[in-house]
Amino acid sequence: MADISTADDITYSFVIPVHNEEEVLGELVGELGALRNRLDGTSEVIFVDDGSADDSWSILTTLADLDPSISLVRLSRNFGHQIAVTAGLEHSTGECAVIMDADLQDPPQTVLEMSRRWREGYDVVFGVRTDRQQDTRFKRVTAAGFYRCLNALSDVDIPAQVGDFRLIDRAVIDAIAEMPERNRYVRGMFAWLGFRQIGVEYARPERAAGTTSYGLTKMLRLANDGVIGYSKAPIRSITVLGAGLTAVSAAAGAAALVAKTAGLARPPTAMRSAGVAGVQLVALGLIGEYVARIFDESTDRPLYVTQEVRRRLPRQQSHETDPAIAGVERGHDNVRPIRTRQGAALVDTHR
Ligand code: UDP
Ligand code: MG
């Protein structure tokens, strides 16, 4: 395994969330070691123990004692996979990070291909599952349905068959850190961020050992975070339904008037009175629009994310003297610079 002298040397940070994975950790570290030897740079591993109730933590401490390139973050309780990933990214120091599950369902050899794509210049290389035969039928059917709905509804394009297995550049890690939202749907956040993204395909094997921590409740919560966090369609559907009911009611009312003068049967009362419910729903939808705006503000996402800045003129402000800086800007002040991988090249052209 590569010797690590200073944190600056690290190319790859493996971020691995762990929740009750005692049965698989040994095998994982073995496979990971083989992979790390084949990578074209130094690497570190950050295990985030997400409140495991089994022996995971003591196994992890033993592993970290044996290998100084293994770091551990222990959360005080189970915060959930998405937050564990965030915590791991925040502790990573590499030029890029690889997010992978502990159960070897994200095949380590795929990381070699991801690394190649990253070297080609992609900022996010995500794994695309080509074969989910090993997942339960229930999981496959619900996942397929969910992504179809989510993409129909959502404001950003969240690719289907993509989990959290991915390699991301430092610029993206820093940008993610600038997104302080509490309901973290990491896949949606990556989709929202943009940058140069590409997928690499892999067949998803069965869990190497142990059992899944993602029960139905957690899956539903994840789905809920995805839809509510990245779509206004649910709120808009209330307004549309309300407007529809009001229209039906107005038509029925008009038909009733005509029927009365012509002596014909009148439309059912329920149809005519649907307008009451309709108006209420439209009102709810309108309130929802305001709530949605409050939501947008409260997520405090940056207004935009800059991928790269090319500038030959000298800067006036003293706090940004480096032209090779891409900034995530929130509002007009509070600019936190992000150094991109292209940074060095940009400095060279400037000099
Ligand atoms: N995980 C976690 N916290 C949780 C649930 C899961 O850190 O509350 C980790 C788990 O240890 C694994 C990854 O997230 O490394 C994916 O979980 P799992 O394999 O149970 O999900 P599945 O692959 O069945 O979707
Ligand atoms: Mg799994």
mmCIF file of C-alpha atoms and ligand atoms in Angstrom:
data_model
loop_
_atom_site.group_PDB
_atom_site.id
_atom_site.type_symbol
_atom_site.label_atom_id
_atom_site.label_comp_id
_atom_site.label_asym_id
_atom_site.label_seq_id
_atom_site.Cartn_x
_atom_site.Cartn_y
_atom_site.Cartn_z
ATOM 1 C CA MET A 1 0.000 0.000 0.000
ATOM 2 C CA ALA A 2 1.233 3.441 -0.832
ATOM 3 C CA ASP A 3 3.039 5.293 1.895
ATOM 4 C CA ILE A 4 1.403 8.537 2.874
ATOM 5 C CA SER A 5 3.650 11.257 4.197
ATOM 6 C CA THR A 6 1.350 14.261 4.136
ATOM 7 C CA ALA A 7 -2.336 14.748 3.508
ATOM 8 C CA ASP A 8 -1.485 16.766 0.375
ATOM 9 C CA ASP A 9 -0.213 13.650 -1.317
ATOM 10 C CA ILE A 10 -3.505 11.863 -1.415
ATOM 11 C CA THR A 11 -5.117 11.320 -4.784
ATOM 12 C CA TYR A 12 -8.043 9.052 -3.947
ATOM 13 C CA SER A 13 -10.220 9.195 -0.829
ATOM 14 C CA PHE A 14 -12.500 6.207 -0.414
ATOM 15 C CA VAL A 15 -15.597 7.220 1.529
ATOM 16 C CA ILE A 16 -17.417 4.210 2.906
ATOM 17 C CA PRO A 17 -20.531 4.428 5.109
ATOM 18 C CA VAL A 18 -20.864 1.537 7.525
ATOM 19 C CA HIS A 19 -23.980 0.445 9.324
ATOM 20 C CA ASN A 20 -23.817 -2.978 10.956
ATOM 21 C CA GLU A 21 -21.345 -4.460 8.502
ATOM 22 C CA GLU A 22 -19.224 -6.627 10.846
ATOM 23 C CA GLU A 23 -19.541 -9.635 8.558
ATOM 24 C CA VAL A 24 -18.180 -7.939 5.468
ATOM 25 C CA LEU A 25 -15.488 -5.502 6.637
ATOM 26 C CA GLY A 26 -12.607 -7.991 6.515
ATOM 27 C CA GLU A 27 -13.344 -9.013 2.934
ATOM 28 C CA LEU A 28 -13.936 -5.374 1.952
ATOM 29 C CA VAL A 29 -10.554 -4.222 3.232
ATOM 30 C CA GLY A 30 -8.847 -7.107 1.415
ATOM 31 C CA GLU A 31 -10.493 -6.235 -1.923
ATOM 32 C CA LEU A 32 -9.918 -2.561 -1.362
ATOM 33 C CA GLY A 33 -6.221 -3.158 -0.715
ATOM 34 C CA ALA A 34 -5.889 -4.981 -4.034
ATOM 35 C CA LEU A 35 -7.630 -2.136 -5.811
ATOM 36 C CA ARG A 36 -5.553 0.561 -4.127
ATOM 37 C CA ASN A 37 -2.369 -1.145 -5.279
ATOM 38 C CA ARG A 38 -3.583 -0.930 -8.855
ATOM 39 C CA LEU A 39 -4.565 2.733 -8.747
ATOM 40 C CA ASP A 40 -2.263 5.366 -10.235
ATOM 41 C CA GLY A 41 -1.981 7.418 -7.060
ATOM 42 C CA THR A 42 -1.946 7.362 -3.289
ATOM 43 C CA SER A 43 -5.162 6.759 -1.429
ATOM 44 C CA GLU A 44 -6.858 6.928 1.929
ATOM 45 C CA VAL A 45 -9.948 5.203 3.242
ATOM 46 C CA ILE A 46 -12.522 6.967 5.393
ATOM 47 C CA PHE A 47 -14.973 4.680 7.097
ATOM 48 C CA VAL A 48 -17.980 6.422 8.587
ATOM 49 C CA ASP A 49 -19.600 4.296 11.250
ATOM 50 C CA ASP A 50 -23.213 5.372 11.097
ATOM 51 C CA GLY A 51 -24.227 4.242 14.580
ATOM 52 C CA SER A 52 -23.591 0.525 14.123
ATOM 53 C CA ALA A 53 -24.978 -1.669 16.888
ATOM 54 C CA ASP A 54 -22.779 -4.666 16.091
ATOM 55 C CA ASP A 55 -18.993 -5.110 16.230
ATOM 56 C CA SER A 56 -18.296 -2.897 13.192
ATOM 57 C CA TRP A 57 -16.620 -0.147 15.204
ATOM 58 C CA SER A 58 -14.179 -2.386 17.059
ATOM 59 C CA ILE A 59 -13.282 -4.134 13.795
ATOM 60 C CA LEU A 60 -12.720 -0.745 12.175
ATOM 61 C CA THR A 61 -10.450 0.444 14.985
ATOM 62 C CA THR A 62 -8.355 -2.703 14.622
ATOM 63 C CA LEU A 63 -8.086 -2.114 10.881
ATOM 64 C CA ALA A 64 -7.136 1.525 11.392
ATOM 65 C CA ASP A 65 -4.473 0.538 13.938
ATOM 66 C CA LEU A 66 -2.899 -1.694 11.315
ATOM 67 C CA ASP A 67 -3.064 0.800 8.465
ATOM 68 C CA PRO A 68 -2.464 4.530 9.003
ATOM 69 C CA SER A 69 -4.132 5.366 5.684
ATOM 70 C CA ILE A 70 -7.461 4.246 7.151
ATOM 71 C CA SER A 71 -9.368 7.002 8.957
ATOM 72 C CA LEU A 72 -12.501 6.550 10.978
ATOM 73 C CA VAL A 73 -15.419 8.824 11.664
ATOM 74 C CA ARG A 74 -17.946 7.589 14.179
ATOM 75 C CA LEU A 75 -21.352 9.240 14.186
ATOM 76 C CA SER A 76 -23.066 9.459 17.564
ATOM 77 C CA ARG A 77 -26.080 7.504 16.321
ATOM 78 C CA ASN A 78 -27.611 6.246 13.101
ATOM 79 C CA PHE A 79 -28.080 9.351 10.948
ATOM 80 C CA GLY A 80 -28.697 7.479 7.723
ATOM 81 C CA HIS A 81 -26.596 6.573 4.721
ATOM 82 C CA GLN A 82 -26.846 9.951 2.962
ATOM 83 C CA ILE A 83 -25.580 11.893 5.957
ATOM 84 C CA ALA A 84 -22.856 9.337 6.610
ATOM 85 C CA VAL A 85 -21.626 9.910 3.037
ATOM 86 C CA THR A 86 -21.643 13.662 3.612
ATOM 87 C CA ALA A 87 -19.617 13.269 6.815
ATOM 88 C CA GLY A 88 -17.091 11.094 4.999
ATOM 89 C CA LEU A 89 -16.708 13.597 2.164
ATOM 90 C CA GLU A 90 -16.108 16.372 4.662
ATOM 91 C CA HIS A 91 -13.226 14.418 6.150
ATOM 92 C CA SER A 92 -11.715 13.495 2.805
ATOM 93 C CA THR A 93 -8.501 15.144 1.645
ATOM 94 C CA GLY A 94 -7.907 13.505 -1.735
ATOM 95 C CA GLU A 95 -7.934 15.140 -5.148
ATOM 96 C CA CYS A 96 -11.033 13.061 -5.699
ATOM 97 C CA ALA A 97 -13.303 10.855 -3.612
ATOM 98 C CA VAL A 98 -14.823 7.476 -4.346
ATOM 99 C CA ILE A 99 -18.111 6.844 -2.573
ATOM 100 C CA MET A 100 -18.825 3.163 -2.199
ATOM 101 C CA ASP A 101 -20.945 0.842 -0.079
ATOM 102 C CA ALA A 102 -19.310 -1.398 2.485
ATOM 103 C CA ASP A 103 -21.005 -4.577 1.286
ATOM 104 C CA LEU A 104 -19.015 -4.919 -1.975
ATOM 105 C CA GLN A 105 -22.131 -4.335 -4.071
ATOM 106 C CA ASP A 106 -20.112 -1.571 -5.685
ATOM 107 C CA PRO A 107 -17.397 -3.659 -7.382
ATOM 108 C CA PRO A 108 -13.930 -2.251 -6.601
ATOM 109 C CA GLN A 109 -12.570 -3.000 -10.094
ATOM 110 C CA THR A 110 -15.085 -0.525 -11.543
ATOM 111 C CA VAL A 111 -13.148 2.220 -9.750
ATOM 112 C CA LEU A 112 -10.245 1.708 -12.193
ATOM 113 C CA GLU A 113 -12.510 2.676 -15.057
ATOM 114 C CA MET A 114 -13.897 5.595 -13.054
ATOM 115 C CA SER A 115 -10.375 6.788 -12.403
ATOM 116 C CA ARG A 116 -9.598 6.632 -16.145
ATOM 117 C CA ARG A 117 -12.630 8.772 -16.919
ATOM 118 C CA TRP A 118 -11.659 11.242 -14.218
ATOM 119 C CA ARG A 119 -8.171 11.512 -15.708
ATOM 120 C CA GLU A 120 -9.847 12.285 -19.020
ATOM 121 C CA GLY A 121 -11.360 15.350 -17.389
ATOM 122 C CA TYR A 122 -14.754 14.306 -16.027
ATOM 123 C CA ASP A 123 -15.634 15.715 -12.615
ATOM 124 C CA VAL A 124 -18.258 13.159 -11.661
ATOM 125 C CA VAL A 125 -18.090 9.544 -12.809
ATOM 126 C CA PHE A 126 -21.105 7.624 -11.556
ATOM 127 C CA GLY A 127 -21.771 3.919 -11.650
ATOM 128 C CA VAL A 128 -24.741 2.778 -13.746
ATOM 129 C CA ARG A 129 -26.207 -0.573 -12.757
ATOM 130 C CA THR A 130 -26.719 -2.731 -15.813
ATOM 131 C CA ASP A 131 -27.833 -5.828 -14.027
ATOM 132 C CA ARG A 132 -29.922 -5.786 -10.900
ATOM 133 C CA GLN A 133 -30.765 -9.485 -10.997
ATOM 134 C CA GLN A 134 -29.230 -9.846 -7.565
ATOM 135 C CA ASP A 135 -31.504 -7.239 -6.021
ATOM 136 C CA THR A 136 -34.894 -8.440 -4.877
ATOM 137 C CA ARG A 137 -37.674 -8.233 -7.464
ATOM 138 C CA PHE A 138 -39.467 -5.802 -5.175
ATOM 139 C CA LYS A 139 -36.460 -3.503 -5.046
ATOM 140 C CA ARG A 140 -35.991 -3.579 -8.828
ATOM 141 C CA VAL A 141 -39.637 -2.847 -9.602
ATOM 142 C CA THR A 142 -39.955 -0.072 -7.016
ATOM 143 C CA ALA A 143 -36.650 1.511 -8.028
ATOM 144 C CA ALA A 144 -37.561 1.527 -11.737
ATOM 145 C CA GLY A 145 -40.971 3.045 -11.018
ATOM 146 C CA PHE A 146 -39.524 5.584 -8.637
ATOM 147 C CA TYR A 147 -36.932 6.942 -11.039
ATOM 148 C CA ARG A 148 -39.457 7.180 -13.829
ATOM 149 C CA CYS A 149 -41.752 9.250 -11.583
ATOM 150 C CA LEU A 150 -38.926 11.298 -10.117
ATOM 151 C CA ASN A 151 -37.601 12.288 -13.518
ATOM 152 C CA ALA A 152 -41.045 13.135 -14.798
ATOM 153 C CA LEU A 153 -41.594 15.345 -11.772
ATOM 154 C CA SER A 154 -38.204 16.698 -10.940
ATOM 155 C CA ASP A 155 -36.573 19.969 -11.911
ATOM 156 C CA VAL A 156 -33.181 18.312 -12.389
ATOM 157 C CA ASP A 157 -32.294 15.167 -14.312
ATOM 158 C CA ILE A 158 -31.460 12.387 -11.887
ATOM 159 C CA PRO A 159 -30.219 9.409 -13.901
ATOM 160 C CA ALA A 160 -31.980 6.081 -13.384
ATOM 161 C CA GLN A 161 -30.081 2.970 -12.266
ATOM 162 C CA VAL A 162 -27.575 5.185 -10.531
ATOM 163 C CA GLY A 163 -26.892 4.872 -6.840
ATOM 164 C CA ASP A 164 -24.314 6.685 -4.789
ATOM 165 C CA PHE A 165 -21.351 4.707 -6.155
ATOM 166 C CA ARG A 166 -19.244 7.340 -7.887
ATOM 167 C CA LEU A 167 -15.945 9.125 -8.162
ATOM 168 C CA ILE A 168 -16.020 12.885 -7.712
ATOM 169 C CA ASP A 169 -13.438 15.558 -8.215
ATOM 170 C CA ARG A 170 -12.288 17.848 -5.392
ATOM 171 C CA ALA A 171 -14.121 20.799 -6.993
ATOM 172 C CA VAL A 172 -17.383 18.871 -6.659
ATOM 173 C CA ILE A 173 -16.630 17.741 -3.097
ATOM 174 C CA ASP A 174 -16.123 21.380 -2.136
ATOM 175 C CA ALA A 175 -19.296 22.411 -3.932
ATOM 176 C CA ILE A 176 -21.281 19.722 -2.103
ATOM 177 C CA ALA A 177 -19.891 21.071 1.158
ATOM 178 C CA GLU A 178 -21.377 24.434 0.184
ATOM 179 C CA MET A 179 -24.851 22.928 0.121
ATOM 180 C CA PRO A 180 -26.000 23.108 3.729
ATOM 181 C CA GLU A 181 -29.440 21.581 3.242
ATOM 182 C CA ARG A 182 -30.516 19.218 5.959
ATOM 183 C CA ASN A 183 -32.536 16.764 3.898
ATOM 184 C CA ARG A 184 -29.655 15.444 1.900
ATOM 185 C CA TYR A 185 -30.553 13.452 -1.161
ATOM 186 C CA VAL A 186 -26.995 13.091 -2.400
ATOM 187 C CA ARG A 187 -27.889 11.819 -5.899
ATOM 188 C CA GLY A 188 -30.167 14.785 -6.428
ATOM 189 C CA MET A 189 -27.504 17.163 -5.163
ATOM 190 C CA PHE A 190 -25.009 15.846 -7.721
ATOM 191 C CA ALA A 191 -27.579 16.181 -10.481
ATOM 192 C CA TRP A 192 -28.332 19.740 -9.359
ATOM 193 C CA LEU A 193 -24.624 20.630 -9.295
ATOM 194 C CA GLY A 194 -23.879 19.877 -12.913
ATOM 195 C CA PHE A 195 -20.156 19.756 -13.856
ATOM 196 C CA ARG A 196 -18.879 17.295 -16.428
ATOM 197 C CA GLN A 197 -20.535 14.004 -15.583
ATOM 198 C CA ILE A 198 -20.400 10.572 -17.151
ATOM 199 C CA GLY A 199 -21.539 7.077 -16.231
ATOM 200 C CA VAL A 200 -19.663 3.791 -16.297
ATOM 201 C CA GLU A 201 -21.632 0.574 -16.333
ATOM 202 C CA TYR A 202 -21.281 -2.240 -13.859
ATOM 203 C CA ALA A 203 -23.193 -5.334 -12.873
ATOM 204 C CA ARG A 204 -24.385 -5.097 -9.311
ATOM 205 C CA PRO A 205 -23.509 -8.249 -7.412
ATOM 206 C CA GLU A 206 -25.186 -9.602 -4.321
ATOM 207 C CA ARG A 207 -24.149 -8.333 -0.920
ATOM 208 C CA ALA A 208 -20.900 -10.113 0.064
ATOM 209 C CA ALA A 209 -22.299 -10.822 3.548
ATOM 210 C CA GLY A 210 -24.697 -9.444 6.122
ATOM 211 C CA THR A 211 -28.117 -7.957 5.461
ATOM 212 C CA THR A 212 -29.384 -4.733 3.952
ATOM 213 C CA SER A 213 -30.048 -1.771 6.228
ATOM 214 C CA TYR A 214 -32.398 -0.253 3.695
ATOM 215 C CA GLY A 215 -35.814 -1.472 4.747
ATOM 216 C CA LEU A 216 -39.031 -0.221 3.214
ATOM 217 C CA THR A 217 -39.271 2.743 5.597
ATOM 218 C CA LYS A 218 -35.781 3.983 4.757
ATOM 219 C CA MET A 219 -36.425 3.510 1.040
ATOM 220 C CA LEU A 220 -39.646 5.500 1.268
ATOM 221 C CA ARG A 221 -37.909 8.240 3.225
ATOM 222 C CA LEU A 222 -35.195 8.413 0.570
ATOM 223 C CA ALA A 223 -37.799 8.551 -2.206
ATOM 224 C CA ASN A 224 -39.646 11.284 -0.325
ATOM 225 C CA ASP A 225 -36.455 13.346 0.051
ATOM 226 C CA GLY A 226 -35.827 12.969 -3.676
ATOM 227 C CA VAL A 227 -39.284 14.105 -4.773
ATOM 228 C CA ILE A 228 -39.872 16.852 -2.222
ATOM 229 C CA GLY A 229 -36.321 18.180 -2.464
ATOM 230 C CA TYR A 230 -36.188 18.392 -6.250
ATOM 231 C CA SER A 231 -39.715 18.846 -7.477
ATOM 232 C CA LYS A 232 -42.592 21.265 -7.157
ATOM 233 C CA ALA A 233 -44.894 18.929 -9.062
ATOM 234 C CA PRO A 234 -46.755 17.660 -5.963
ATOM 235 C CA ILE A 235 -47.762 21.201 -5.011
ATOM 236 C CA ARG A 236 -48.591 22.169 -8.594
ATOM 237 C CA SER A 237 -50.752 19.051 -8.923
ATOM 238 C CA ILE A 238 -52.972 20.375 -6.106
ATOM 239 C CA THR A 239 -53.558 23.596 -8.051
ATOM 240 C CA VAL A 240 -54.200 21.695 -11.274
ATOM 241 C CA LEU A 241 -56.664 19.339 -9.569
ATOM 242 C CA GLY A 242 -58.424 22.300 -7.982
ATOM 243 C CA ALA A 243 -58.640 24.161 -11.275
ATOM 244 C CA GLY A 244 -59.969 20.982 -12.937
ATOM 245 C CA LEU A 245 -62.707 20.556 -10.318
ATOM 246 C CA THR A 246 -63.667 24.219 -10.607
ATOM 247 C CA ALA A 247 -63.944 23.889 -14.384
ATOM 248 C CA VAL A 248 -66.084 20.743 -14.095
ATOM 249 C CA SER A 249 -68.316 22.514 -11.611
ATOM 250 C CA ALA A 250 -68.675 25.593 -13.794
ATOM 251 C CA ALA A 251 -69.556 23.429 -16.813
ATOM 252 C CA ALA A 252 -72.083 21.448 -14.744
ATOM 253 C CA GLY A 253 -73.601 24.703 -13.465
ATOM 254 C CA ALA A 254 -73.988 26.026 -16.984
ATOM 255 C CA ALA A 255 -75.417 22.692 -18.154
ATOM 256 C CA ALA A 256 -77.890 22.796 -15.256
ATOM 257 C CA LEU A 257 -79.160 26.229 -16.336
ATOM 258 C CA VAL A 258 -79.615 25.055 -19.902
ATOM 259 C CA ALA A 259 -81.295 21.845 -18.698
ATOM 260 C CA LYS A 260 -83.664 23.832 -16.495
ATOM 261 C CA THR A 261 -84.903 26.041 -19.346
ATOM 262 C CA ALA A 262 -85.073 23.113 -21.770
ATOM 263 C CA GLY A 263 -86.747 20.896 -19.174
ATOM 264 C CA LEU A 264 -84.008 18.247 -19.308
ATOM 265 C CA ALA A 265 -82.354 16.233 -16.503
ATOM 266 C CA ARG A 266 -79.810 18.310 -14.598
ATOM 267 C CA PRO A 267 -76.213 17.165 -13.949
ATOM 268 C CA PRO A 268 -75.715 15.585 -10.501
ATOM 269 C CA THR A 269 -75.456 18.000 -7.573
ATOM 270 C CA ALA A 270 -72.052 16.557 -6.633
ATOM 271 C CA MET A 271 -70.699 17.695 -9.988
ATOM 272 C CA ARG A 272 -72.069 21.191 -9.601
ATOM 273 C CA SER A 273 -70.771 21.586 -6.063
ATOM 274 C CA ALA A 274 -67.298 20.258 -6.927
ATOM 275 C CA GLY A 275 -66.349 23.903 -7.398
ATOM 276 C CA VAL A 276 -66.279 24.436 -3.633
ATOM 277 C CA ALA A 277 -63.599 21.781 -3.231
ATOM 278 C CA GLY A 278 -61.912 23.063 -6.378
ATOM 279 C CA VAL A 279 -61.564 26.605 -5.118
ATOM 280 C CA GLN A 280 -60.204 25.309 -1.816
ATOM 281 C CA LEU A 281 -57.620 23.209 -3.591
ATOM 282 C CA VAL A 282 -56.508 26.110 -5.756
ATOM 283 C CA ALA A 283 -56.137 28.169 -2.577
ATOM 284 C CA LEU A 284 -54.095 25.380 -0.983
ATOM 285 C CA GLY A 285 -51.935 25.152 -4.085
ATOM 286 C CA LEU A 286 -51.295 28.893 -3.959
ATOM 287 C CA ILE A 287 -50.258 28.675 -0.322
ATOM 288 C CA GLY A 288 -48.101 25.720 -1.362
ATOM 289 C CA GLU A 289 -46.296 27.922 -3.868
ATOM 290 C CA TYR A 290 -45.296 30.259 -1.070
ATOM 291 C CA VAL A 291 -44.277 27.354 1.143
ATOM 292 C CA ALA A 292 -42.180 26.033 -1.741
ATOM 293 C CA ARG A 293 -40.393 29.356 -1.979
ATOM 294 C CA ILE A 294 -39.728 29.321 1.750
ATOM 295 C CA PHE A 295 -38.380 25.821 1.240
ATOM 296 C CA ASP A 296 -36.075 26.976 -1.536
ATOM 297 C CA GLU A 297 -34.733 29.750 0.645
ATOM 298 C CA SER A 298 -34.308 27.515 3.653
ATOM 299 C CA THR A 299 -32.328 24.886 1.748
ATOM 300 C CA ASP A 300 -29.834 27.716 1.280
ATOM 301 C CA ARG A 301 -28.423 26.188 -1.878
ATOM 302 C CA PRO A 302 -25.860 28.396 -3.564
ATOM 303 C CA LEU A 303 -27.396 30.564 -6.272
ATOM 304 C CA TYR A 304 -25.096 29.052 -8.841
ATOM 305 C CA VAL A 305 -21.949 27.027 -9.002
ATOM 306 C CA THR A 306 -18.995 28.127 -11.084
ATOM 307 C CA GLN A 307 -17.012 25.378 -12.689
ATOM 308 C CA GLU A 308 -14.120 27.392 -13.959
ATOM 309 C CA VAL A 309 -13.042 31.021 -14.166
ATOM 310 C CA ARG A 310 -10.619 32.219 -16.785
ATOM 311 C CA ARG A 311 -9.422 35.724 -16.170
ATOM 312 C CA ARG A 312 -6.353 37.508 -17.406
ATOM 313 C CA LEU A 313 -6.937 40.883 -15.823
ATOM 314 C CA PRO A 314 -5.645 41.233 -12.285
ATOM 315 C CA ARG A 315 -8.257 41.083 -9.566
ATOM 316 C CA GLN A 316 -8.937 44.120 -7.469
ATOM 317 C CA GLN A 317 -9.867 42.409 -4.250
ATOM 318 C CA SER A 318 -6.952 41.113 -2.304
ATOM 319 C CA HIS A 319 -8.687 37.972 -1.065
ATOM 320 C CA GLU A 320 -8.669 36.371 -4.482
ATOM 321 C CA THR A 321 -5.340 36.765 -6.142
ATOM 322 C CA ASP A 322 -5.239 33.388 -7.772
ATOM 323 C CA PRO A 323 -6.798 33.459 -11.242
ATOM 324 C CA ALA A 324 -7.216 29.711 -11.170
ATOM 325 C CA ILE A 325 -10.096 29.835 -8.789
ATOM 326 C CA ALA A 326 -13.638 28.752 -9.320
ATOM 327 C CA GLY A 327 -15.995 30.049 -6.686
ATOM 328 C CA VAL A 328 -19.274 28.864 -5.318
ATOM 329 C CA GLU A 329 -21.007 32.114 -4.677
ATOM 330 C CA ARG A 330 -23.904 32.707 -2.379
ATOM 331 C CA GLY A 331 -25.322 36.165 -2.741
ATOM 332 C CA HIS A 332 -22.731 38.791 -3.371
ATOM 333 C CA ASP A 333 -20.382 38.304 -0.494
ATOM 334 C CA ASN A 334 -19.230 35.183 1.292
ATOM 335 C CA VAL A 335 -17.346 33.818 -1.686
ATOM 336 C CA ARG A 336 -15.555 30.655 -0.828
ATOM 337 C CA PRO A 337 -12.987 29.774 -3.434
ATOM 338 C CA ILE A 338 -12.763 26.310 -4.844
ATOM 339 C CA ARG A 339 -9.627 25.118 -6.504
ATOM 340 C CA THR A 340 -10.335 23.014 -9.540
ATOM 341 C CA ARG A 341 -8.153 20.310 -11.004
ATOM 342 C CA GLN A 342 -7.664 22.603 -13.995
ATOM 343 C CA GLY A 343 -6.288 25.197 -11.597
ATOM 344 C CA ALA A 344 -2.604 24.518 -12.152
ATOM 345 C CA ALA A 345 -2.941 24.700 -15.935
ATOM 346 C CA LEU A 346 -4.746 28.004 -15.655
ATOM 347 C CA VAL A 347 -2.030 29.475 -13.484
ATOM 348 C CA ASP A 348 0.519 28.488 -16.108
ATOM 349 C CA THR A 349 -1.303 30.268 -18.918
ATOM 350 C CA HIS A 350 -1.545 33.357 -16.768
ATOM 351 C CA ARG A 351 2.111 33.625 -15.986
HETATM 352 N N1 UDP B 1 -25.725 2.455 5.542
HETATM 353 C C1 UDP B 1 -25.476 3.474 6.455
HETATM 354 N N2 UDP B 1 -26.498 3.921 7.238
HETATM 355 C C2 UDP B 1 -27.768 3.426 7.141
HETATM 356 C C3 UDP B 1 -28.022 2.422 6.174
HETATM 357 C C4 UDP B 1 -26.973 1.954 5.388
HETATM 358 O O1 UDP B 1 -24.358 3.962 6.568
HETATM 359 O O2 UDP B 1 -28.639 3.874 7.903
HETATM 360 C C5 UDP B 1 -24.617 1.970 4.689
HETATM 361 C C6 UDP B 1 -24.408 0.466 4.646
HETATM 362 O O3 UDP B 1 -23.520 0.026 5.655
HETATM 363 C C7 UDP B 1 -23.828 0.264 3.260
HETATM 364 C C8 UDP B 1 -24.529 1.335 2.444
HETATM 365 O O4 UDP B 1 -24.955 2.326 3.371
HETATM 366 O O5 UDP B 1 -22.444 0.505 3.241
HETATM 367 C C9 UDP B 1 -25.691 0.806 1.640
HETATM 368 O O6 UDP B 1 -26.606 0.156 2.503
HETATM 369 P P1 UDP B 1 -27.273 -1.240 2.172
HETATM 370 O O7 UDP B 1 -26.295 -2.173 1.547
HETATM 371 O O8 UDP B 1 -27.925 -1.732 3.417
HETATM 372 O O9 UDP B 1 -28.387 -0.796 1.119
HETATM 373 P P2 UDP B 1 -28.800 -1.530 -0.251
HETATM 374 O O10 UDP B 1 -27.538 -1.877 -0.975
HETATM 375 O O11 UDP B 1 -29.569 -2.734 0.145
HETATM 376 O O12 UDP B 1 -29.614 -0.507 -0.943
HETATM 377 MG MG MG B 2 -26.040 -2.923 -0.270
#
